C-alpha cells in the first residue's frame, strides 16, 4: 500500500503546478520517497517536478500511449516509491475530445484518487454545486477531497469548508492568497534564473502547505494498492544493436521524455553532449537533437563553430540524425532571435527559423513513415521561412481530428527533423530509417 493521488483542478489557472511542486518538496522533507508523474505531453512541469522532488518525472499521455503502456509506465516507476503524485493538465475533464486525453481519463485508467484544487477567489458557498458536480459527474473518477487555493480569510475558509461538508466532500485545507506565489513565465524557459526563482517558490509553497493543509490526512485517504487486478505488459524489448547514440543535453536542449531515453538505451550506448560548450560530437551512429530553448542561447550556439561543423560532417557522411523543434531550428541556416538578430547555425537544412512575429503553434500530431505510425506533440512560437528553398515534407501530418496540418517532416540524407516532439516508448525509433 502506498499513497497515490492525482492533482486535478476545476480549470486551468487554479494552481496545480505550484501546489504539486510544494507537495513534492514537503514529502521529500519528510524523508519519504516520492515519484512524480505528469498528465499530457508537457516538458516544463516535469522539470519543475524534478527540481522539487529530486526525482525525474514521467509523462502519462493517452494520445501518445496505449492504455497498456500507461499501466506499464505507472507500475514500473511507481514501484519503489512510498508516495506517487501525478499532476493533471487543464481542468480535470478537459481532453482533446471530451474526456479523452484528460486528467480524469488517467485517474480512471490507473484507479488513482483525485485531489481537486479549487480557485476560491471570488467564491464562497456557491462553490458547493461546483464541487458536487465534479464528484458526481463520472462515478469512475474518485474525488478524494478538495484543497481550496487563494482564500482571503479565516471566515472565507469557513464558508468553503461548510460547502464541502454539505455536499459530502472532504476538505484537506485552505491555502491563503500569498503574494509572489506565482510560477515564472513558462517562456522564460529552463534558464538558471527561472530555476532559481522556482526553487524559492517551491520552498515558500511547501511551508504554506505544511501550515494550512492536513497532509497526514490527505496521504491516508489516498493510500491504496497500485493497479489492483491489472496485468502489466511491458513493450517488447528492443534488440541491442550496439549503436553509439549521442543526445544533446544542456541549457538549450532539455526536452526529452524519460521513456524515450530508456528505449534508446536498449538499442545502444547513450552519451550526452552540449552543443553550447563541447567542441565536437562524441562518436555516434545516431545523433538526437531534442527540443528546448535554443532561442535563449543563440549567440553561444552560433559561436561554437567546431560543433556546428561536426554536426554537418556527421550528416554529410551519412550519419543518422533526429532533430525535434529546437533541435530542428539548430539545423537551419540561421535563426532570427527575439532581438531581431540573425544567428548563423548548422546550415544542414536550407531555411531559416525566426521568432519575429511570435505565434503559438500547438497540438497533437501523427504521421506515417516507413510503414510505422508516429505520434507526437507540437508546441512552439517560432516559424520557418525560406520560400522555394524549403524542402518538401517527407510525410503528411494530421491532428487529433484527422485533419491535415501543414507542419513538415523534413528529410535530408539520414536527417529526419521537424517541429513535432515524438514519443517512441512503444516503438523502435530506428524504424524512422528502417522498414
CSV table of C-alpha atoms in Angstrom, one decimal:
chain,number,residue,atom,x,y,z
A,1,UNK,CA,0.0,0.0,0.0
A,2,UNK,CA,1.2,3.5,-0.9
A,3,UNK,CA,-0.2,7.0,-1.1
A,4,UNK,CA,-1.2,7.8,-4.7
A,5,UNK,CA,-3.0,10.9,-5.9
A,6,UNK,CA,-3.7,12.9,-9.0
A,7,UNK,CA,-3.8,16.6,-8.5
A,8,UNK,CA,-6.6,17.9,-10.7
A,9,UNK,CA,-8.4,21.2,-10.9
A,10,UNK,CA,-11.7,22.7,-11.9
A,11,UNK,CA,-9.9,24.7,-14.6
A,12,UNK,CA,-6.5,25.9,-15.7
A,13,UNK,CA,-5.0,28.6,-13.5
A,14,UNK,CA,-6.1,27.1,-10.2
A,15,UNK,CA,-2.6,26.5,-9.0
A,16,UNK,CA,-2.0,22.8,-9.9
A,17,UNK,CA,1.7,23.1,-10.7
A,18,UNK,CA,2.5,25.3,-7.7
A,19,UNK,CA,0.7,23.0,-5.3
A,20,UNK,CA,2.2,19.9,-6.9
A,21,UNK,CA,5.8,21.3,-6.5
A,22,UNK,CA,5.2,22.4,-2.9
A,23,UNK,CA,3.7,19.0,-2.0
A,24,UNK,CA,6.6,17.1,-3.7
A,25,UNK,CA,9.1,19.2,-1.7
A,26,UNK,CA,7.1,18.7,1.6
A,27,UNK,CA,7.1,14.9,1.1
A,28,UNK,CA,10.8,14.9,0.3
A,29,UNK,CA,11.4,17.0,3.5
A,30,UNK,CA,9.7,14.2,5.5
A,31,UNK,CA,12.2,11.7,4.2
A,32,UNK,CA,9.7,9.8,2.1
A,33,UNK,CA,10.5,8.6,-1.4
A,34,UNK,CA,8.2,10.2,-4.0
A,35,UNK,CA,7.7,9.6,-7.7
A,36,UNK,CA,6.2,12.4,-9.7
A,37,UNK,CA,4.1,11.9,-12.9
A,38,UNK,CA,2.6,14.4,-15.4
A,39,UNK,CA,-0.5,14.0,-17.4
A,40,UNK,CA,0.0,15.1,-21.0
A,41,UNK,CA,3.0,15.8,-23.3
A,42,UNK,CA,4.3,18.8,-21.3
A,43,UNK,CA,8.1,19.1,-20.7
A,44,UNK,CA,8.1,22.1,-18.4
A,45,UNK,CA,6.1,20.8,-15.4
A,46,UNK,CA,8.2,17.6,-15.2
A,47,UNK,CA,11.3,19.8,-15.0
A,48,UNK,CA,9.7,21.6,-12.0
A,49,UNK,CA,8.8,18.2,-10.5
A,50,UNK,CA,12.4,17.2,-10.7
A,51,UNK,CA,13.6,20.4,-9.0
A,52,UNK,CA,11.0,19.9,-6.2
A,53,UNK,CA,11.4,16.1,-5.7
A,54,UNK,CA,14.9,15.4,-6.8
A,55,UNK,CA,13.4,12.6,-9.0
A,56,UNK,CA,12.8,12.6,-12.7
A,57,UNK,CA,9.1,12.9,-13.6
A,58,UNK,CA,7.3,10.5,-16.1
A,59,UNK,CA,4.7,11.7,-18.6
A,60,UNK,CA,1.4,9.8,-18.9
A,61,UNK,CA,-0.4,10.6,-22.1
A,62,UNK,CA,-3.3,8.7,-23.5
A,63,UNK,CA,-2.9,10.1,-27.0
A,64,UNK,CA,0.8,9.3,-27.3
A,65,UNK,CA,0.5,6.0,-25.5
A,66,UNK,CA,-1.8,3.0,-25.4
A,67,UNK,CA,-3.7,2.2,-22.1
A,68,UNK,CA,-1.4,-0.9,-21.7
A,69,UNK,CA,1.7,1.3,-22.0
A,70,UNK,CA,0.4,3.8,-19.4
A,71,UNK,CA,-0.2,0.9,-17.0
A,72,UNK,CA,3.3,-0.3,-17.6
A,73,UNK,CA,4.9,3.1,-17.1
A,74,UNK,CA,3.0,3.8,-13.9
A,75,UNK,CA,3.7,0.3,-12.4
A,76,UNK,CA,7.4,0.5,-13.3
A,77,UNK,CA,8.2,3.9,-11.9
A,78,UNK,CA,5.7,3.8,-9.0
A,79,UNK,CA,7.0,0.5,-7.6
A,80,UNK,CA,9.9,1.8,-5.5
A,81,UNK,CA,8.2,5.0,-4.2
A,82,UNK,CA,6.2,5.5,-0.9
A,83,UNK,CA,4.2,8.3,-2.5
A,84,UNK,CA,3.1,8.8,-6.1
A,85,UNK,CA,2.0,12.3,-7.2
A,86,UNK,CA,0.5,12.8,-10.6
A,87,UNK,CA,-0.1,16.4,-11.8
A,88,UNK,CA,-3.1,16.8,-14.1
A,89,UNK,CA,-3.5,19.1,-17.1
A,90,UNK,CA,-6.0,21.9,-17.6
A,91,UNK,CA,-9.4,21.2,-15.9
A,92,UNK,CA,-9.9,17.7,-14.7
A,93,UNK,CA,-12.2,16.6,-17.5
A,94,UNK,CA,-10.6,18.6,-20.3
A,95,UNK,CA,-9.3,16.4,-23.1
A,96,UNK,CA,-8.6,16.5,-26.8
A,97,UNK,CA,-12.1,15.0,-27.4
A,98,UNK,CA,-14.4,15.5,-24.4
A,99,UNK,CA,-12.8,13.4,-21.6
A,100,UNK,CA,-10.4,11.5,-23.9
A,101,UNK,CA,-6.8,12.6,-23.1
A,102,UNK,CA,-7.8,14.3,-19.9
A,103,UNK,CA,-6.5,14.0,-16.3
A,104,UNK,CA,-9.8,12.3,-15.4
A,105,UNK,CA,-9.1,9.6,-18.0
A,106,UNK,CA,-5.7,8.9,-16.5
A,107,UNK,CA,-7.2,8.8,-13.0
A,108,UNK,CA,-9.9,6.4,-14.1
A,109,UNK,CA,-7.4,4.2,-16.1
A,110,UNK,CA,-5.0,3.9,-13.1
A,111,UNK,CA,-7.6,4.0,-10.4
A,112,UNK,CA,-5.9,7.0,-8.7
A,113,UNK,CA,-7.9,9.2,-6.3
A,114,UNK,CA,-8.1,12.8,-7.3
A,115,UNK,CA,-7.3,15.8,-5.0
A,116,UNK,CA,-9.2,18.6,-6.6
A,117,UNK,CA,-7.6,22.1,-6.5
A,118,UNK,CA,-10.3,24.8,-6.5
A,119,UNK,CA,-9.6,28.5,-7.0
A,120,UNK,CA,-11.5,30.1,-4.2
A,121,UNK,CA,-11.0,33.7,-5.3
A,122,UNK,CA,-14.4,35.5,-5.5
A,123,UNK,CA,-16.5,32.5,-4.5
A,124,UNK,CA,-17.8,31.2,-1.2
A,125,UNK,CA,-20.8,28.9,-0.6
A,126,UNK,CA,-21.6,28.9,-4.3
A,127,UNK,CA,-18.6,26.5,-4.7
A,128,UNK,CA,-20.9,23.8,-3.3
A,129,UNK,CA,-22.7,22.9,-6.6
A,130,UNK,CA,-19.3,23.1,-8.5
A,131,UNK,CA,-17.6,20.5,-6.3
A,132,UNK,CA,-20.8,18.4,-6.1
A,133,UNK,CA,-20.8,18.3,-9.9
A,134,UNK,CA,-17.1,17.2,-10.1
A,135,UNK,CA,-17.7,14.5,-7.5
A,136,UNK,CA,-20.7,13.0,-9.3
A,137,UNK,CA,-20.1,13.7,-13.0
A,138,UNK,CA,-18.3,10.4,-13.6
A,139,UNK,CA,-18.5,7.7,-11.0
A,140,UNK,CA,-15.4,6.0,-12.4
A,141,UNK,CA,-13.3,9.1,-11.3
A,142,UNK,CA,-13.0,9.2,-7.5
A,143,UNK,CA,-12.6,12.6,-5.9
A,144,UNK,CA,-10.8,12.0,-2.6
A,145,UNK,CA,-11.1,15.6,-1.4
A,146,UNK,CA,-10.6,19.3,-2.1
A,147,UNK,CA,-7.9,21.8,-1.5
A,148,UNK,CA,-9.0,25.5,-1.8
A,149,UNK,CA,-6.4,27.9,-3.1
A,150,UNK,CA,-6.2,31.7,-2.8
A,151,UNK,CA,-8.6,32.0,0.2
A,152,UNK,CA,-9.0,35.5,1.6
A,153,UNK,CA,-9.5,35.0,5.3
A,154,UNK,CA,-10.4,32.5,8.0
A,155,UNK,CA,-14.1,33.5,7.6
A,156,UNK,CA,-13.9,32.8,3.8
A,157,UNK,CA,-12.3,29.4,4.5
A,158,UNK,CA,-15.1,28.5,6.9
A,159,UNK,CA,-17.7,29.1,4.2
A,160,UNK,CA,-15.8,26.9,1.8
A,161,UNK,CA,-15.5,24.1,4.4
A,162,UNK,CA,-19.2,24.3,5.1
A,163,UNK,CA,-19.9,23.9,1.3
A,164,UNK,CA,-17.7,20.7,1.4
A,165,UNK,CA,-19.5,19.3,4.4
A,166,UNK,CA,-22.9,19.9,2.9
A,167,UNK,CA,-22.0,18.0,-0.3
A,168,UNK,CA,-20.1,15.2,1.4
A,169,UNK,CA,-16.6,16.0,0.1
A,170,UNK,CA,-13.6,16.1,2.4
A,171,UNK,CA,-11.7,19.4,2.6
A,172,UNK,CA,-8.0,18.9,3.2
A,173,UNK,CA,-7.4,22.6,3.9
A,174,UNK,CA,-7.3,26.1,2.5
A,175,UNK,CA,-4.3,27.9,1.1
A,176,UNK,CA,-4.4,31.6,1.7
A,177,UNK,CA,-3.6,34.0,-1.1
A,178,UNK,CA,0.2,34.6,-0.8
A,179,UNK,CA,2.0,37.3,-2.6
A,180,UNK,CA,4.7,36.3,-5.1
A,181,UNK,CA,3.5,32.7,-5.1
A,182,UNK,CA,3.4,32.6,-8.9
A,183,UNK,CA,5.4,30.4,-11.3
A,184,UNK,CA,7.8,32.3,-13.6
A,185,UNK,CA,6.7,32.7,-17.2
A,186,UNK,CA,6.8,29.4,-19.0
A,187,UNK,CA,8.6,31.1,-21.9
A,188,UNK,CA,11.5,32.1,-19.6
A,189,UNK,CA,12.5,28.5,-20.4
A,190,UNK,CA,14.5,26.4,-18.0
A,191,UNK,CA,17.1,29.1,-17.5
A,192,UNK,CA,19.3,29.4,-14.4
A,193,UNK,CA,17.3,32.5,-13.3
A,194,UNK,CA,14.0,30.8,-13.8
A,195,UNK,CA,15.2,27.7,-11.9
A,196,UNK,CA,16.4,29.9,-9.0
A,197,UNK,CA,13.1,31.7,-8.9
A,198,UNK,CA,11.2,28.4,-8.9
A,199,UNK,CA,13.4,27.0,-6.1
A,200,UNK,CA,12.3,29.9,-3.9
A,201,UNK,CA,8.7,29.4,-4.9
A,202,UNK,CA,8.9,25.7,-4.0
A,203,UNK,CA,10.2,26.4,-0.5
A,204,UNK,CA,7.6,29.0,0.1
A,205,UNK,CA,4.8,26.8,-1.2
A,206,UNK,CA,5.9,23.8,0.9
A,207,UNK,CA,5.9,26.0,4.0
A,208,UNK,CA,2.3,27.2,3.2
A,209,UNK,CA,1.1,23.7,2.6
A,210,UNK,CA,2.6,22.4,5.9
A,211,UNK,CA,0.9,25.3,7.7
A,212,UNK,CA,-2.6,25.0,6.1
A,213,UNK,CA,-3.2,21.6,4.7
A,214,UNK,CA,-3.7,18.3,6.6
A,215,UNK,CA,-1.1,16.3,4.7
A,216,UNK,CA,-1.3,13.3,7.0
A,217,UNK,CA,-5.0,13.0,6.3
A,218,UNK,CA,-4.5,13.6,2.6
A,219,UNK,CA,-1.9,10.8,2.4
A,220,UNK,CA,-4.0,8.5,4.5
A,221,UNK,CA,-7.1,8.9,2.3
A,222,UNK,CA,-5.1,8.3,-0.8
A,223,UNK,CA,-3.4,5.1,0.4
A,224,UNK,CA,-4.2,2.1,-1.8
A,225,UNK,CA,-2.6,-0.8,-3.8
A,226,UNK,CA,-1.1,0.0,-7.2
A,227,UNK,CA,-3.3,-1.1,-10.1
A,228,UNK,CA,-5.1,-4.0,-8.3
A,229,UNK,CA,-6.0,-6.8,-10.6
A,230,UNK,CA,-4.2,-5.4,-13.7
A,231,UNK,CA,-1.8,-7.5,-15.8
A,232,UNK,CA,1.2,-5.4,-16.7
A,233,UNK,CA,2.6,-5.9,-20.2
A,234,UNK,CA,5.9,-4.3,-20.9
A,235,UNK,CA,6.7,-3.3,-24.5
A,236,UNK,CA,8.8,-5.8,-26.4
A,237,UNK,CA,12.5,-5.2,-25.6
A,238,UNK,CA,14.5,-3.8,-28.5
A,239,UNK,CA,17.5,-5.6,-29.9
A,240,UNK,CA,20.8,-4.3,-28.7
A,241,UNK,CA,22.3,-3.1,-32.0
A,242,UNK,CA,25.5,-1.9,-30.3
A,243,UNK,CA,24.8,1.6,-31.5
A,244,UNK,CA,26.6,4.7,-30.3
A,245,UNK,CA,23.9,7.3,-29.6
A,246,UNK,CA,24.7,11.0,-28.9
A,247,UNK,CA,22.0,13.0,-27.2
A,248,UNK,CA,22.2,16.8,-26.9
A,249,UNK,CA,21.6,17.9,-23.3
A,250,UNK,CA,22.4,21.3,-22.0
A,251,UNK,CA,20.6,24.6,-21.2
A,252,UNK,CA,19.4,24.9,-24.8
A,253,UNK,CA,18.3,21.3,-25.3
A,254,UNK,CA,16.3,19.8,-22.4
A,255,UNK,CA,13.0,18.4,-23.8
A,256,UNK,CA,13.3,14.6,-23.6
A,257,UNK,CA,10.8,12.0,-22.4
A,258,UNK,CA,12.3,9.7,-19.8
A,259,UNK,CA,11.0,6.6,-21.6
A,260,UNK,CA,12.3,7.7,-25.0
A,261,UNK,CA,15.8,7.7,-23.5
A,262,UNK,CA,15.2,4.3,-21.8
A,263,UNK,CA,14.3,2.9,-25.2
A,264,UNK,CA,17.5,4.3,-26.8
A,265,UNK,CA,19.5,2.7,-24.0
A,266,UNK,CA,18.1,-0.7,-25.1
A,267,UNK,CA,19.4,-0.3,-28.6
A,268,UNK,CA,22.9,1.0,-27.8
A,269,UNK,CA,25.1,3.2,-25.6
A,270,UNK,CA,23.8,6.7,-24.9
A,271,UNK,CA,26.2,9.5,-24.3
A,272,UNK,CA,25.4,13.2,-23.8
A,273,UNK,CA,27.0,16.3,-25.3
A,274,UNK,CA,26.5,20.0,-25.2
A,275,UNK,CA,26.1,22.0,-28.4
A,276,UNK,CA,26.8,25.1,-26.4
A,277,UNK,CA,30.0,24.0,-24.6
A,278,UNK,CA,31.6,20.9,-26.3
A,279,UNK,CA,34.0,21.4,-29.2
A,280,UNK,CA,32.8,18.3,-31.1
A,281,UNK,CA,30.5,15.4,-31.2
A,282,UNK,CA,31.2,12.1,-29.4
A,283,UNK,CA,31.5,9.1,-31.7
A,284,UNK,CA,27.9,8.4,-32.9
A,285,UNK,CA,25.8,6.3,-35.2
A,286,UNK,CA,22.8,8.3,-34.3
A,287,UNK,CA,22.6,11.9,-33.0
A,288,UNK,CA,19.5,13.1,-31.3
A,289,UNK,CA,18.8,16.9,-31.0
A,290,UNK,CA,15.7,17.3,-28.8
A,291,UNK,CA,13.8,20.4,-28.3
A,292,UNK,CA,14.4,23.1,-25.7
A,293,UNK,CA,15.0,26.8,-25.7
A,294,UNK,CA,17.9,27.4,-28.2
A,295,UNK,CA,16.5,30.9,-28.8
A,296,UNK,CA,17.9,31.9,-25.4
A,297,UNK,CA,21.4,30.7,-26.3
A,298,UNK,CA,21.7,31.7,-30.0
A,299,UNK,CA,24.9,33.6,-29.5
A,300,UNK,CA,26.7,30.7,-27.8
A,301,UNK,CA,25.4,28.1,-30.2
A,302,UNK,CA,26.4,30.2,-33.2
A,303,UNK,CA,29.8,30.9,-31.8
A,304,UNK,CA,30.6,27.2,-31.3
A,305,UNK,CA,31.7,26.7,-34.9
A,306,UNK,CA,33.6,23.4,-34.4
A,307,UNK,CA,30.4,21.8,-33.1
A,308,UNK,CA,28.3,23.1,-36.0
A,309,UNK,CA,31.0,21.7,-38.4
A,310,UNK,CA,30.9,18.4,-36.6
A,311,UNK,CA,27.1,18.2,-37.0
A,312,UNK,CA,27.4,19.0,-40.7
A,313,UNK,CA,30.2,16.4,-41.1
A,314,UNK,CA,28.1,13.7,-39.4
A,315,UNK,CA,25.2,14.4,-41.7
A,316,UNK,CA,27.2,14.6,-44.9
A,317,UNK,CA,28.9,11.3,-44.1
A,318,UNK,CA,25.6,9.6,-43.9
A,319,UNK,CA,25.1,9.5,-40.1
A,320,UNK,CA,21.6,9.3,-38.8
A,321,UNK,CA,20.2,12.4,-37.0
A,322,UNK,CA,16.8,13.1,-35.4
A,323,UNK,CA,16.0,16.7,-34.6
A,324,UNK,CA,12.8,17.9,-32.9
A,325,UNK,CA,11.6,21.5,-32.7
A,326,UNK,CA,14.6,23.5,-31.1
A,327,UNK,CA,16.9,20.8,-32.5
A,328,UNK,CA,15.4,21.3,-35.9
A,329,UNK,CA,16.0,25.1,-35.6
A,330,UNK,CA,19.6,24.4,-34.8
A,331,UNK,CA,20.0,22.6,-38.2
A,332,UNK,CA,18.7,25.7,-40.1
A,333,UNK,CA,21.0,28.1,-41.9
A,334,UNK,CA,20.2,30.7,-39.2
A,335,UNK,CA,17.8,31.6,-36.5
A,336,UNK,CA,16.5,35.1,-36.0
A,337,UNK,CA,16.1,35.7,-32.3
A,338,UNK,CA,13.7,37.8,-30.3
A,339,UNK,CA,16.3,40.5,-30.5
A,340,UNK,CA,15.9,40.7,-34.3
A,341,UNK,CA,19.4,39.5,-34.9
A,342,UNK,CA,20.0,36.6,-37.3
A,343,UNK,CA,22.5,34.0,-36.0
A,344,UNK,CA,24.2,31.6,-38.4
A,345,UNK,CA,23.8,27.9,-37.3
A,346,UNK,CA,24.4,24.4,-38.8
A,347,UNK,CA,23.1,25.0,-42.3
A,348,UNK,CA,22.1,21.4,-42.7
A,349,UNK,CA,18.5,22.5,-43.7
A,350,UNK,CA,18.3,25.2,-46.3
A,351,UNK,CA,15.9,27.5,-44.4
A,352,UNK,CA,15.7,30.0,-41.6
A,353,UNK,CA,13.8,29.9,-38.3
A,354,UNK,CA,12.6,33.1,-36.9
A,355,UNK,CA,11.0,34.4,-33.7
A,356,UNK,CA,9.8,37.5,-35.4
A,357,UNK,CA,6.0,37.8,-35.1
A,358,UNK,CA,5.9,35.0,-32.5
A,359,UNK,CA,2.7,33.0,-32.6
A,360,UNK,CA,1.9,29.8,-30.7
A,361,UNK,CA,1.6,26.6,-32.8
A,362,UNK,CA,0.1,23.8,-30.6
A,363,UNK,CA,-1.4,20.4,-30.9
A,364,UNK,CA,-1.0,16.6,-31.1
A,365,UNK,CA,0.4,15.3,-34.4
A,366,UNK,CA,0.6,11.9,-36.1
A,367,UNK,CA,2.1,10.8,-39.4
A,368,UNK,CA,3.2,7.6,-41.1
A,369,UNK,CA,6.8,7.0,-42.2
A,370,UNK,CA,8.5,3.7,-43.3
A,371,UNK,CA,5.3,1.8,-42.6
A,372,UNK,CA,5.1,2.9,-38.9
A,373,UNK,CA,2.7,5.4,-37.4
A,374,UNK,CA,4.4,8.0,-35.2
A,375,UNK,CA,2.7,10.3,-32.7
A,376,UNK,CA,3.9,13.5,-31.1
A,377,UNK,CA,3.2,17.0,-30.0
A,378,UNK,CA,3.9,20.4,-31.5
A,379,UNK,CA,4.4,23.4,-29.3
A,380,UNK,CA,6.5,26.4,-30.5
A,381,UNK,CA,6.4,30.1,-31.1
A,382,UNK,CA,8.9,30.3,-33.9
A,383,UNK,CA,8.3,29.9,-37.7
A,384,UNK,CA,10.2,28.6,-40.7
A,385,UNK,CA,10.9,30.9,-43.6
A,386,UNK,CA,12.8,30.0,-46.8
A,387,UNK,CA,10.4,30.1,-49.7
A,388,UNK,CA,11.2,27.7,-52.6
A,389,UNK,CA,14.4,26.6,-50.8
A,390,UNK,CA,12.4,24.8,-48.1
A,391,UNK,CA,12.4,21.1,-48.8
A,392,UNK,CA,9.2,19.2,-49.3
A,393,UNK,CA,7.7,17.3,-46.3
A,394,UNK,CA,8.6,13.6,-46.2
A,395,UNK,CA,5.2,12.8,-44.5
A,396,UNK,CA,1.8,14.3,-44.2
A,397,UNK,CA,0.9,15.1,-40.6
A,398,UNK,CA,-2.6,15.1,-39.0
A,399,UNK,CA,-4.1,16.4,-35.8
A,400,UNK,CA,-6.3,14.5,-33.4
A,401,UNK,CA,-9.4,15.3,-35.6
A,402,UNK,CA,-7.7,13.6,-38.5
A,403,UNK,CA,-7.3,16.9,-40.2
A,404,UNK,CA,-4.2,17.6,-42.3
A,405,UNK,CA,-1.8,20.1,-40.8
A,406,UNK,CA,1.0,21.9,-42.7
A,407,UNK,CA,3.8,21.1,-40.2
A,408,UNK,CA,6.5,19.4,-42.4
A,409,UNK,CA,8.6,16.4,-41.6
A,410,UNK,CA,12.0,17.2,-43.2
A,411,UNK,CA,14.2,14.6,-44.7
A,412,UNK,CA,17.8,15.2,-45.9
A,413,UNK,CA,20.1,12.2,-46.4
A,414,UNK,CA,19.7,10.4,-43.0
A,415,UNK,CA,18.3,13.5,-41.2
A,416,UNK,CA,14.7,13.5,-40.0
A,417,UNK,CA,13.6,16.7,-38.5
A,418,UNK,CA,10.6,18.8,-37.7
A,419,UNK,CA,8.7,20.7,-35.1
A,420,UNK,CA,6.9,17.6,-33.7
A,421,UNK,CA,8.3,16.2,-30.5
A,422,UNK,CA,7.9,12.4,-30.9
A,423,UNK,CA,7.2,9.7,-28.3
A,424,UNK,CA,8.5,6.3,-29.1
A,425,UNK,CA,8.1,4.5,-25.8
A,426,UNK,CA,6.2,1.7,-27.6
A,427,UNK,CA,8.1,2.0,-30.8
A,428,UNK,CA,11.6,1.4,-32.1
A,429,UNK,CA,13.0,4.8,-33.1
A,430,UNK,CA,15.3,3.1,-35.7
A,431,UNK,CA,12.1,2.4,-37.7
A,432,UNK,CA,12.2,6.0,-38.8
A,433,UNK,CA,15.0,5.0,-41.1
A,434,UNK,CA,14.4,1.2,-41.5
A,435,UNK,CA,11.4,-0.6,-42.8
